[in-house]
Amino acid sequence: MPSPELSAIKARIGDVASFYGIEVVGYLKLDRTAVIPEGDIDLLKGVRWAGGHVSTDNVQDPAQIMPGAKAMIILGKRLQDDRHDVYYRISDRYTASVEMMILDMASVCAAGLLQNAGYRATEYTSYYNKVWAVLAGLGWIGKSRMFVSKDYGPRLRLKAVLTDADIGQFHKVIPDDTCGDCRECIDACPVGAIAETGVDRKKCGACKLNHRLVSADAYSYCTCCTSACPIGKDTVNMKIKS
Ligand code: SF4
Ligand code: SF4
């Protein structure tokens, strides 16, 4: 149970998320005893396994970025349009989609709120944000190997904030067989990259819909598997979940 002060900070972070139209806010307690039960989930391809368990410190350890971090706040922004995933080159050092820009702005605000209250806080971006989102109980890893939000399917873009404020909780991990018999993404992939057993990254990368130039400074990516997913297909501007 967070203190009244931390509850108030959480409420203000919710306000920030609401202001930026961010649909999902999750709070994960960071504890080195947190593990994913063996056989429960198979999301960590490419990540080291140890003793049948994957401890959170095998996944790009937040403790290296912020020693003493106690929680991760995960922000999820739904794609504005399932048919487009466009990244704009804003400068030589910053390329982002509209969704990622919104997440970048909101995460700076959330970190600022915590810092103003005397806590340490910093933005956190990682390929494995999907792992943290699963640990935060927000969804599972689907057959397309994308993070599938309970409410929005594979349409969320993710960003996190690390903090030493004890603001997180442990959550039940949703197993990746939650997709069940669905094979919409498998059937929708134009290059046959998705199988029941995993995704052929080379085939996906070679798909002509990926990394296609749509203007002098913008690239678009394939969203066929994303837009086909029935989970959250009709969700736009739903209420914020936390
Ligand atoms: S992004 Fe496109 S090419 Fe890649 S797995 Fe999904 S549907 Fe297939
Ligand atoms: S389309 Fe179906 S199988 Fe693919 S990720 Fe979504 S729920 Fe899972």
Coordinates of N, CA and C and ligand atoms in Angstrom, one line a residue:
M1 N 0.9 -1.2 0.0 CA 0.0 0.0 0.0 C 0.9 1.2 0.0
P2 N 0.9 2.0 -1.1 CA 1.7 3.2 -1.1 C 1.3 4.3 -0.1
S3 N 2.2 5.1 0.4 CA 1.9 6.1 1.3 C 1.0 7.1 0.7
P4 N 0.3 8.0 1.5 CA -0.5 9.0 0.9 C 0.2 9.9 -0.1
E5 N 1.5 10.2 0.2 CA 2.3 11.0 -0.7 C 2.5 10.3 -2.0
L6 N 2.8 9.0 -2.0 CA 3.0 8.3 -3.3 C 1.7 8.1 -4.0
S7 N 0.7 7.9 -3.3 CA -0.7 7.8 -3.9 C -1.0 9.1 -4.6
A8 N -0.6 10.2 -4.0 CA -0.9 11.5 -4.7 C 0.0 11.6 -5.9
I9 N 1.2 11.2 -5.9 CA 2.1 11.2 -7.1 C 1.5 10.4 -8.2
K10 N 1.0 9.2 -7.8 CA 0.4 8.3 -8.8 C -0.7 9.0 -9.5
A11 N -1.5 9.6 -8.7 CA -2.7 10.3 -9.2 C -2.3 11.4 -10.2
R12 N -1.2 12.1 -9.9 CA -0.7 13.2 -10.8 C -0.1 12.6 -12.0
I13 N 0.6 11.4 -11.9 CA 1.1 10.8 -13.1 C -0.1 10.3 -14.0
G14 N -1.2 9.9 -13.4 CA -2.4 9.6 -14.1 C -2.9 10.8 -14.9
D15 N -2.8 11.9 -14.2 CA -3.3 13.2 -14.9 C -2.4 13.5 -16.1
V16 N -1.1 13.3 -15.9 CA -0.2 13.5 -17.0 C -0.5 12.6 -18.2
A17 N -0.7 11.3 -17.9 CA -1.1 10.4 -18.9 C -2.4 10.8 -19.6
S18 N -3.3 11.2 -18.8 CA -4.6 11.6 -19.4 C -4.4 12.8 -20.3
F19 N -3.6 13.7 -19.9 CA -3.4 14.9 -20.7 C -2.8 14.6 -22.0
Y20 N -1.9 13.6 -22.1 CA -1.2 13.3 -23.3 C -2.0 12.1 -24.1
G21 N -3.1 11.7 -23.6 CA -3.9 10.7 -24.2 C -3.2 9.3 -24.2
I22 N -2.5 9.1 -23.1 CA -1.8 7.8 -22.9 C -2.8 6.8 -22.3
E23 N -3.0 5.7 -22.9 CA -4.1 4.8 -22.5 C -3.7 3.9 -21.3
V24 N -2.5 3.5 -21.2 CA -2.1 2.5 -20.2 C -1.0 3.1 -19.3
V25 N -1.2 2.9 -18.0 CA -0.1 3.2 -17.0 C 0.0 2.0 -16.1
G26 N 1.2 1.5 -16.0 CA 1.5 0.3 -15.1 C 2.6 0.6 -14.2
Y27 N 2.5 0.0 -13.0 CA 3.5 0.2 -11.9 C 4.1 -1.2 -11.5
L28 N 5.3 -1.4 -11.8 CA 6.0 -2.6 -11.5 C 7.0 -2.4 -10.4
K29 N 6.9 -3.3 -9.4 CA 7.9 -3.3 -8.3 C 9.2 -4.0 -8.8
L30 N 10.3 -3.3 -8.7 CA 11.6 -4.0 -9.1 C 12.2 -4.6 -7.9
D31 N 12.4 -5.9 -8.0 CA 12.9 -6.7 -6.9 C 13.7 -7.8 -7.6
R32 N 14.9 -8.1 -7.1 CA 15.7 -9.1 -7.7 C 15.2 -10.5 -7.5
T33 N 14.1 -10.6 -6.7 CA 13.6 -12.0 -6.6 C 12.5 -12.2 -7.6
A34 N 12.1 -11.2 -8.4 CA 11.0 -11.3 -9.4 C 11.5 -12.2 -10.5
V35 N 10.8 -13.3 -10.7 CA 11.1 -14.3 -11.8 C 9.9 -14.6 -12.6
I36 N 10.1 -15.1 -13.8 CA 9.0 -15.6 -14.6 C 9.0 -17.1 -14.4
P37 N 8.0 -17.7 -14.0 CA 7.9 -19.1 -13.8 C 8.3 -19.9 -15.0
E38 N 9.0 -21.0 -14.9 CA 9.4 -21.8 -16.0 C 8.2 -22.3 -16.7
G39 N 8.2 -22.3 -18.0 CA 7.1 -22.8 -18.8 C 5.9 -21.9 -18.9
D40 N 5.9 -20.9 -18.1 CA 4.8 -19.9 -18.1 C 4.8 -19.0 -19.3
I41 N 6.0 -18.7 -19.7 CA 6.1 -17.6 -20.7 C 7.4 -17.8 -21.5
D42 N 7.3 -17.5 -22.8 CA 8.4 -17.8 -23.7 C 8.8 -16.5 -24.4
L43 N 8.8 -15.4 -23.6 CA 9.0 -14.1 -24.3 C 10.4 -13.7 -24.4
L44 N 11.3 -14.4 -23.8 CA 12.6 -13.9 -23.7 C 13.6 -14.5 -24.6
K45 N 13.2 -14.7 -25.9 CA 14.1 -15.2 -26.9 C 15.3 -14.3 -27.0
G46 N 16.5 -14.7 -26.9 CA 17.6 -13.8 -27.0 C 18.1 -13.3 -25.7
V47 N 17.4 -13.7 -24.7 CA 17.8 -13.3 -23.3 C 18.3 -14.5 -22.6
R48 N 19.3 -14.3 -21.7 CA 19.8 -15.5 -21.1 C 18.9 -16.1 -20.1
W49 N 18.9 -17.4 -20.1 CA 18.1 -18.2 -19.1 C 19.0 -18.7 -18.0
A50 N 18.6 -18.8 -16.8 CA 19.4 -19.3 -15.7 C 18.6 -20.2 -14.8
G51 N 19.0 -21.4 -14.7 CA 18.3 -22.4 -13.8 C 16.8 -22.5 -14.0
G52 N 16.4 -22.4 -15.3 CA 15.0 -22.5 -15.6 C 14.1 -21.3 -15.3
H53 N 14.7 -20.3 -14.8 CA 14.0 -19.1 -14.5 C 14.7 -17.9 -15.2
V54 N 14.0 -16.9 -15.5 CA 14.6 -15.7 -16.0 C 14.4 -14.6 -14.9
S55 N 15.5 -14.2 -14.4 CA 15.3 -13.2 -13.3 C 15.4 -11.8 -14.1
T56 N 14.8 -10.9 -13.4 CA 14.7 -9.6 -14.1 C 16.1 -9.0 -14.3
D57 N 17.1 -9.4 -13.6 CA 18.4 -8.8 -13.8 C 19.1 -9.4 -15.0
N58 N 18.5 -10.4 -15.7 CA 19.0 -10.9 -16.9 C 18.5 -10.0 -18.1
V59 N 17.6 -9.2 -17.9 CA 17.0 -8.4 -18.9 C 17.4 -7.0 -18.7
Q60 N 18.2 -6.5 -19.6 CA 18.8 -5.2 -19.5 C 18.5 -4.5 -18.2
D61 N 19.4 -4.8 -17.3 CA 19.2 -4.5 -15.8 C 18.9 -3.0 -15.5
P62 N 17.8 -2.6 -15.1 CA 17.5 -1.2 -14.7 C 18.5 -0.8 -13.6
A63 N 19.0 -1.7 -12.8 CA 19.8 -1.4 -11.7 C 21.1 -0.8 -12.2
Q64 N 21.5 -1.1 -13.5 CA 22.7 -0.5 -14.0 C 22.5 0.9 -14.4
I65 N 21.3 1.2 -14.7 CA 20.9 2.5 -15.1 C 20.6 3.4 -13.9
M66 N 19.9 2.8 -13.0 CA 19.6 3.5 -11.7 C 19.8 2.6 -10.5
P67 N 21.0 2.5 -10.0 CA 21.2 1.7 -8.8 C 20.2 2.1 -7.7
G68 N 19.5 1.1 -7.1 CA 18.6 1.4 -6.1 C 17.2 1.7 -6.6
A69 N 17.0 1.5 -7.9 CA 15.6 1.7 -8.4 C 14.7 0.7 -7.8
K70 N 13.5 1.2 -7.4 CA 12.5 0.4 -6.7 C 11.3 0.1 -7.6
A71 N 11.1 0.9 -8.6 CA 9.9 0.7 -9.4 C 10.1 1.2 -10.8
M72 N 9.3 0.6 -11.7 CA 9.3 1.0 -13.1 C 7.8 1.4 -13.4
I73 N 7.7 2.6 -13.9 CA 6.4 3.0 -14.4 C 6.4 2.8 -15.9
I74 N 5.4 2.1 -16.4 CA 5.3 1.8 -17.8 C 4.1 2.5 -18.4
L75 N 4.4 3.3 -19.5 CA 3.4 4.1 -20.2 C 3.2 3.4 -21.5
G76 N 1.9 3.3 -21.9 CA 1.6 2.6 -23.2 C 0.7 3.5 -24.0
K77 N 1.1 3.9 -25.2 CA 0.3 4.7 -26.1 C -0.1 3.9 -27.3
R78 N -1.5 3.9 -27.5 CA -2.0 3.2 -28.6 C -1.6 3.8 -30.0
L79 N -1.4 3.0 -31.0 CA -1.2 3.6 -32.3 C -2.4 4.4 -32.7
Q80 N -2.1 5.6 -33.3 CA -3.2 6.4 -33.7 C -4.0 5.7 -34.8
D81 N -3.4 5.0 -35.7 CA -4.0 4.4 -36.8 C -3.3 3.1 -37.1
D82 N -4.1 2.0 -37.0 CA -3.5 0.6 -37.2 C -2.8 0.5 -38.5
R83 N -3.1 1.3 -39.5 CA -2.6 1.1 -40.8 C -1.2 1.7 -41.0
H84 N -0.8 2.6 -40.0 CA 0.4 3.3 -40.2 C 1.3 3.3 -39.0
D85 N 2.6 3.1 -39.2 CA 3.5 3.1 -38.1 C 4.7 3.9 -38.7
V86 N 4.6 5.2 -38.6 CA 5.6 6.1 -39.4 C 6.5 6.7 -38.4
Y87 N 7.8 6.7 -38.7 CA 8.8 7.3 -37.9 C 9.4 8.5 -38.6
Y88 N 9.5 9.6 -38.0 CA 10.0 10.9 -38.6 C 11.4 11.2 -38.1
R89 N 12.2 11.6 -39.0 CA 13.6 12.0 -38.6 C 13.5 13.5 -38.2
I90 N 13.5 13.7 -36.9 CA 13.4 15.1 -36.4 C 14.7 15.8 -36.5
S91 N 15.7 15.1 -36.1 CA 17.1 15.6 -36.2 C 18.0 14.4 -36.4
D92 N 19.3 14.7 -36.5 CA 20.3 13.6 -36.6 C 20.2 12.6 -35.5
R93 N 19.8 13.1 -34.3 CA 19.8 12.3 -33.1 C 18.4 11.9 -32.6
Y94 N 17.4 12.3 -33.3 CA 16.1 12.0 -32.8 C 15.1 11.6 -33.9
T95 N 14.7 10.3 -34.0 CA 13.8 9.8 -34.9 C 12.7 9.1 -34.1
A96 N 11.4 9.5 -34.3 CA 10.3 8.9 -33.5 C 9.0 9.0 -34.2
S97 N 8.1 8.1 -33.9 CA 6.7 8.2 -34.4 C 6.0 9.2 -33.5
V98 N 4.8 9.6 -33.9 CA 4.0 10.5 -33.1 C 3.8 9.9 -31.7
E99 N 3.5 8.6 -31.7 CA 3.2 8.0 -30.4 C 4.4 8.0 -29.5
M100 N 5.6 7.8 -30.1 CA 6.8 7.8 -29.3 C 7.1 9.2 -28.8
M101 N 6.8 10.2 -29.6 CA 7.1 11.6 -29.2 C 6.2 11.9 -28.0
I102 N 4.9 11.5 -28.1 CA 4.0 11.7 -26.9 C 4.5 11.0 -25.7
L103 N 5.0 9.8 -25.8 CA 5.5 9.0 -24.7 C 6.7 9.7 -24.1
D104 N 7.6 10.2 -25.0 CA 8.8 10.9 -24.6 C 8.4 12.1 -23.7
M105 N 7.4 12.9 -24.2 CA 7.0 14.1 -23.4 C 6.4 13.7 -22.1
A106 N 5.5 12.7 -22.1 CA 4.9 12.3 -20.9 C 5.8 11.7 -19.9
S107 N 6.8 10.9 -20.3 CA 7.8 10.3 -19.4 C 8.7 11.4 -18.7
V108 N 9.0 12.4 -19.5 CA 9.8 13.5 -18.9 C 8.9 14.2 -17.8
C109 N 7.6 14.4 -18.0 CA 6.8 15.0 -17.0 C 6.6 14.1 -15.8
A110 N 6.5 12.8 -16.0 CA 6.3 11.9 -14.9 C 7.6 11.8 -14.1
A111 N 8.7 11.8 -14.7 CA 10.0 11.8 -14.0 C 10.1 13.1 -13.2
G112 N 9.7 14.2 -13.8 CA 9.8 15.5 -13.2 C 9.0 15.6 -11.9
L113 N 7.8 15.0 -12.0 CA 6.9 14.9 -10.8 C 7.6 14.2 -9.6
L114 N 8.2 13.1 -9.9 CA 8.9 12.4 -8.9 C 10.1 13.1 -8.4
Q115 N 10.9 13.7 -9.3 CA 12.1 14.5 -8.9 C 11.7 15.7 -8.0
N116 N 10.6 16.3 -8.3 CA 10.1 17.5 -7.5 C 9.7 17.1 -6.1
A117 N 9.3 15.8 -6.0 CA 9.0 15.3 -4.7 C 10.2 14.7 -3.9
G118 N 11.4 14.8 -4.5 CA 12.6 14.4 -3.8 C 13.1 13.0 -4.2
Y119 N 12.5 12.4 -5.2 CA 12.9 11.0 -5.6 C 13.8 11.1 -6.8
R120 N 14.6 10.1 -7.0 CA 15.3 10.0 -8.3 C 14.4 9.4 -9.3
A121 N 14.5 9.8 -10.5 CA 13.6 9.3 -11.6 C 14.3 9.6 -12.9
T122 N 14.3 8.6 -13.8 CA 14.9 8.8 -15.1 C 14.1 8.0 -16.2
E123 N 14.1 8.4 -17.4 CA 13.4 7.7 -18.5 C 14.2 6.4 -18.8
Y124 N 13.4 5.4 -19.3 CA 14.0 4.1 -19.6 C 13.4 3.6 -20.9
T125 N 14.3 3.4 -21.8 CA 13.8 2.8 -23.1 C 14.6 1.5 -23.4
S126 N 13.9 0.5 -23.7 CA 14.6 -0.8 -24.0 C 13.8 -1.6 -25.0
Y127 N 14.5 -2.4 -25.8 CA 13.8 -3.3 -26.6 C 13.0 -4.3 -25.7
Y128 N 13.4 -4.5 -24.5 CA 12.7 -5.4 -23.6 C 11.6 -4.7 -22.8
N129 N 11.3 -3.5 -23.2 CA 10.1 -2.9 -22.5 C 8.9 -3.9 -22.5
K130 N 8.8 -4.7 -23.6 CA 7.7 -5.6 -23.6 C 7.8 -6.6 -22.5
V131 N 9.0 -7.0 -22.1 CA 9.1 -7.9 -21.0 C 8.6 -7.3 -19.7
W132 N 9.0 -6.0 -19.5 CA 8.6 -5.4 -18.3 C 7.0 -5.2 -18.3
A133 N 6.5 -4.9 -19.5 CA 5.0 -4.7 -19.6 C 4.3 -6.0 -19.2
V134 N 4.9 -7.2 -19.6 CA 4.3 -8.5 -19.2 C 4.5 -8.7 -17.7
L135 N 5.6 -8.4 -17.2 CA 5.8 -8.5 -15.7 C 4.9 -7.6 -14.9
A136 N 4.5 -6.5 -15.6 CA 3.6 -5.5 -14.9 C 2.1 -6.0 -15.1
G137 N 1.9 -7.2 -15.7 CA 0.6 -7.7 -15.8 C -0.3 -7.0 -16.8
L138 N 0.3 -6.3 -17.7 CA -0.4 -5.5 -18.7 C -0.8 -6.3 -19.9
G139 N -0.3 -7.4 -20.1 CA -0.6 -8.2 -21.3 C 0.4 -9.4 -21.5
W140 N 0.5 -9.9 -22.7 CA 1.4 -11.1 -22.9 C 2.1 -11.0 -24.2
I141 N 3.0 -11.9 -24.5 CA 3.7 -11.9 -25.8 C 2.9 -12.9 -26.7
G142 N 2.4 -12.3 -27.8 CA 1.6 -13.0 -28.8 C 2.4 -13.9 -29.8
K143 N 1.7 -14.6 -30.6 CA 2.4 -15.4 -31.6 C 3.2 -14.6 -32.6
S144 N 2.9 -13.3 -32.7 CA 3.7 -12.4 -33.6 C 4.9 -11.9 -32.8
R145 N 5.1 -12.4 -31.6 CA 6.2 -12.0 -30.6 C 6.1 -10.6 -30.2
M146 N 5.0 -10.0 -30.5 CA 4.8 -8.6 -30.0 C 4.1 -8.6 -28.7
F147 N 4.3 -7.6 -27.9 CA 3.5 -7.4 -26.7 C 2.1 -7.2 -27.0
V148 N 1.2 -8.0 -26.5 CA -0.3 -7.9 -26.7 C -0.9 -7.4 -25.4
S149 N -1.3 -6.1 -25.5 CA -2.0 -5.5 -24.3 C -3.3 -6.2 -24.1
K150 N -3.7 -6.4 -22.9 CA -5.1 -6.9 -22.6 C -6.2 -6.2 -23.3
D151 N -6.0 -4.9 -23.4 CA -7.1 -4.0 -23.9 C -6.8 -3.5 -25.3
Y152 N -5.6 -3.4 -25.7 CA -5.3 -2.8 -27.0 C -4.6 -3.7 -28.0
G153 N -4.3 -4.9 -27.6 CA -3.6 -5.8 -28.5 C -2.2 -5.3 -28.7
P154 N -1.6 -5.6 -29.9 CA -0.2 -5.2 -30.2 C -0.1 -3.8 -30.6
R155 N -1.0 -3.0 -30.2 CA -1.0 -1.6 -30.8 C -0.4 -0.6 -29.8
L156 N 0.1 -1.0 -28.7 CA 0.7 -0.1 -27.8 C 2.2 0.2 -28.1
R157 N 2.6 1.4 -28.0 CA 4.0 1.7 -28.0 C 4.4 2.0 -26.5
L158 N 5.6 1.6 -26.1 CA 5.9 1.6 -24.6 C 7.1 2.5 -24.3
K159 N 7.0 3.0 -23.2 CA 8.1 3.8 -22.6 C 8.0 3.7 -21.1
A160 N 9.2 3.7 -20.4 CA 9.2 3.5 -19.0 C 10.0 4.6 -18.3
V161 N 9.7 4.7 -17.0 CA 10.4 5.6 -16.1 C 10.9 4.8 -14.9
L162 N 12.1 4.9 -14.6 CA 12.7 4.2 -13.4 C 12.7 5.2 -12.2
T163 N 12.4 4.7 -11.0 CA 12.4 5.6 -9.9 C 12.8 4.8 -8.6
D164 N 13.4 5.6 -7.6 CA 13.6 4.9 -6.3 C 12.4 5.1 -5.4
A165 N 11.4 5.7 -5.9 CA 10.1 5.8 -5.1 C 9.5 4.4 -5.1
D166 N 9.1 3.9 -3.9 CA 8.5 2.6 -3.8 C 7.0 2.6 -4.2
I167 N 6.9 2.7 -5.5 CA 5.5 3.0 -6.0 C 5.0 1.8 -6.8
G168 N 5.7 0.7 -6.9 CA 5.3 -0.4 -7.8 C 4.7 -1.5 -7.0
Q169 N 4.2 -2.5 -7.8 CA 3.6 -3.7 -7.2 C 4.0 -4.9 -8.0
F170 N 3.9 -6.1 -7.4 CA 4.1 -7.3 -8.2 C 2.7 -7.7 -8.9
H171 N 2.8 -8.3 -10.0 CA 1.6 -8.7 -10.8 C 1.7 -10.1 -11.2
K172 N 0.5 -10.7 -11.5 CA 0.5 -12.0 -12.1 C 0.9 -12.0 -13.5
V173 N 1.8 -12.8 -13.9 CA 2.2 -12.9 -15.3 C 1.2 -13.6 -16.2
I174 N 0.8 -13.0 -17.3 CA -0.2 -13.6 -18.2 C 0.6 -14.5 -19.2
P175 N 0.4 -15.8 -19.3 CA 1.2 -16.7 -20.1 C 1.0 -16.4 -21.6
D176 N 2.0 -16.7 -22.4 CA 2.0 -16.3 -23.8 C 1.1 -17.2 -24.6
D177 N 0.6 -18.3 -24.0 CA -0.4 -19.1 -24.8 C -1.8 -18.6 -24.7
T178 N -1.9 -17.3 -24.2 CA -3.2 -16.7 -24.1 C -3.8 -16.4 -25.4
C179 N -3.0 -16.4 -26.5 CA -3.5 -16.2 -27.8 C -4.5 -17.4 -28.2
G180 N -4.3 -18.5 -27.6 CA -5.2 -19.6 -27.9 C -5.1 -20.1 -29.3
D181 N -6.3 -20.4 -29.9 CA -6.3 -20.9 -31.3 C -6.2 -19.8 -32.3
C182 N -6.2 -18.6 -31.9 CA -6.2 -17.5 -32.9 C -5.0 -17.6 -33.8
R183 N -5.1 -17.3 -35.1 CA -4.0 -17.2 -36.0 C -4.1 -16.1 -37.0
E184 N -4.8 -15.1 -36.5 CA -5.0 -13.9 -37.4 C -3.7 -13.3 -37.9
C185 N -2.8 -13.1 -37.0 CA -1.5 -12.5 -37.4 C -0.7 -13.4 -38.3
I186 N -0.8 -14.7 -38.1 CA -0.1 -15.7 -39.0 C -0.6 -15.6 -40.4
D187 N -2.0 -15.5 -40.5 CA -2.6 -15.5 -41.8 C -2.4 -14.1 -42.5
A188 N -2.2 -13.1 -41.7 CA -2.1 -11.7 -42.3 C -0.7 -11.3 -42.8
C189 N 0.3 -12.0 -42.3 CA 1.6 -11.6 -42.6 C 1.9 -11.9 -44.1
P190 N 2.3 -10.8 -44.9 CA 2.4 -10.9 -46.3 C 3.6 -11.8 -46.7
V191 N 4.6 -12.1 -45.8 CA 5.7 -12.8 -46.2 C 5.8 -14.2 -45.4
G192 N 4.8 -14.5 -44.7 CA 4.8 -15.8 -44.0 C 5.8 -15.9 -42.9
A193 N 6.1 -14.8 -42.3 CA 7.1 -14.8 -41.3 C 6.7 -15.4 -39.9
I194 N 5.4 -15.4 -39.7 CA 4.9 -15.8 -38.4 C 4.4 -17.3 -38.4
A195 N 4.9 -18.1 -37.5 CA 4.4 -19.5 -37.4 C 3.9 -19.6 -35.9
E196 N 3.3 -20.8 -35.7 CA 2.9 -21.1 -34.3 C 4.1 -21.1 -33.3
T197 N 5.2 -21.4 -33.9 CA 6.4 -21.6 -33.0 C 7.3 -20.4 -32.9
G198 N 7.0 -19.3 -33.6 CA 7.8 -18.1 -33.5 C 7.8 -17.3 -34.8
V199 N 8.7 -16.3 -34.8 CA 8.7 -15.4 -36.0 C 10.1 -15.5 -36.6
D200 N 10.1 -15.6 -38.0 CA 11.3 -15.5 -38.7 C 11.7 -14.1 -38.9
R201 N 12.6 -13.6 -38.1 CA 13.0 -12.1 -38.2 C 13.5 -11.7 -39.5
K202 N 14.3 -12.7 -40.2 CA 14.8 -12.3 -41.5 C 13.7 -12.0 -42.5
K203 N 12.7 -12.9 -42.5 CA 11.6 -12.7 -43.5 C 10.9 -11.4 -43.2
C204 N 10.7 -11.2 -41.9 CA 10.0 -10.0 -41.5 C 10.8 -8.7 -42.0
G205 N 12.1 -8.8 -41.7 CA 12.9 -7.6 -42.0 C 13.0 -7.4 -43.5
A206 N 12.8 -8.5 -44.3 CA 12.9 -8.3 -45.8 C 11.6 -7.9 -46.4
C207 N 10.5 -7.8 -45.6 CA 9.2 -7.5 -46.1 C 9.3 -6.0 -46.7
K208 N 8.8 -5.9 -47.9 CA 8.8 -4.6 -48.6 C 8.1 -3.5 -47.8
L209 N 7.1 -3.9 -47.0 CA 6.3 -2.9 -46.2 C 7.1 -2.3 -45.1
N210 N 8.2 -3.0 -44.7 CA 9.0 -2.5 -43.6 C 10.1 -1.5 -44.1
H211 N 10.3 -0.5 -43.3 CA 11.3 0.5 -43.6 C 11.2 1.1 -44.9
R212 N 9.9 1.4 -45.3 CA 9.7 2.0 -46.6 C 9.7 3.6 -46.5
L213 N 10.3 4.2 -47.4 CA 10.4 5.7 -47.4 C 9.0 6.3 -47.8
V214 N 8.4 7.1 -46.9 CA 7.1 7.7 -47.3 C 7.3 9.2 -47.5
S215 N 8.4 9.8 -47.1 CA 8.7 11.1 -47.4 C 10.2 11.3 -47.3
A216 N 10.7 12.5 -47.5 CA 12.2 12.6 -47.4 C 12.7 12.3 -46.0
D217 N 11.9 12.5 -45.0 CA 12.3 12.3 -43.7 C 11.4 11.4 -42.9
A218 N 10.8 10.5 -43.5 CA 9.9 9.6 -42.8 C 9.9 8.2 -43.4
Y219 N 9.9 7.2 -42.5 CA 9.8 5.8 -42.8 C 8.6 5.2 -42.2
S220 N 8.0 4.2 -42.9 CA 6.9 3.5 -42.4 C 7.2 2.0 -42.3
Y221 N 6.5 1.4 -41.4 CA 6.7 0.0 -41.1 C 5.5 -0.8 -41.2
C222 N 5.7 -2.1 -41.5 CA 4.5 -3.0 -41.7 C 3.7 -3.1 -40.4
T223 N 2.4 -3.1 -40.6 CA 1.5 -3.2 -39.4 C 0.5 -4.3 -39.7
C224 N 0.8 -5.2 -40.7 CA -0.2 -6.2 -41.1 C -0.6 -7.1 -39.9
C225 N 0.4 -7.6 -39.1 CA 0.1 -8.5 -38.0 C -0.6 -7.7 -36.9
T226 N -0.2 -6.4 -36.7 CA -0.8 -5.6 -35.7 C -2.2 -5.3 -36.0
S227 N -2.5 -4.9 -37.2 CA -3.9 -4.5 -37.5 C -4.8 -5.7 -37.5
A228 N -4.3 -6.9 -37.8 CA -5.1 -8.1 -37.9 C -5.5 -8.6 -36.5
C229 N -4.8 -8.2 -35.5 CA -5.1 -8.8 -34.1 C -6.5 -8.4 -33.6
P230 N -7.3 -9.4 -33.2 CA -8.6 -9.0 -32.8 C -8.7 -8.4 -31.4
I231 N -7.6 -8.6 -30.6 CA -7.6 -8.0 -29.3 C -7.4 -6.5 -29.4
G232 N -8.4 -5.8 -28.9 CA -8.3 -4.3 -28.9 C -8.5 -3.6 -30.3
K233 N -9.0 -4.4 -31.2 CA -9.1 -3.9 -32.6 C -9.9 -2.6 -32.7
D234 N -11.0 -2.5 -31.9 CA -11.9 -1.4 -32.0 C -11.7 -0.3 -30.9
T235 N -10.5 -0.3 -30.3 CA -10.3 0.6 -29.2 C -9.5 1.8 -29.7
V236 N -10.2 2.9 -29.6 CA -9.6 4.2 -29.8 C -10.1 5.1 -28.8
N237 N -9.2 5.9 -28.1 CA -9.6 6.8 -27.1 C -10.4 6.2 -25.9
M238 N -10.1 4.9 -25.6 CA -10.7 4.3 -24.4 C -10.2 5.0 -23.1
K239 N -10.8 4.8 -22.0 CA -10.4 5.4 -20.8 C -9.0 4.8 -20.4
I240 N -8.3 5.6 -19.7 CA -7.0 5.2 -19.2 C -7.1 4.0 -18.2
K241 N -6.2 3.1 -18.4 CA -6.2 1.9 -17.5 C -5.0 2.0 -16.6
S242 N -5.1 1.8 -15.4 CA -3.9 1.8 -14.5 C -3.9 0.6 -13.5
Ligands
SF4_1 S1 5.6 -6.8 -39.3 FE1 4.7 -7.5 -41.3 S2 6.3 -8.8 -42.2 FE2 6.8 -8.6 -40.0 S3 5.8 -10.3 -39.0 FE3 4.3 -8.6 -38.9 S4 3.0 -8.9 -40.7 FE4 4.9 -10.1 -41.0
SF4_2 S1 -3.6 -12.0 -33.9 FE1 -4.2 -13.6 -32.5 S2 -2.5 -15.0 -32.4 FE2 -1.7 -13.0 -33.2 S3 -1.1 -11.9 -31.4 FE3 -3.2 -11.3 -31.8 S4 -4.4 -12.8 -30.5 FE4 -2.3 -13.6 -30.7

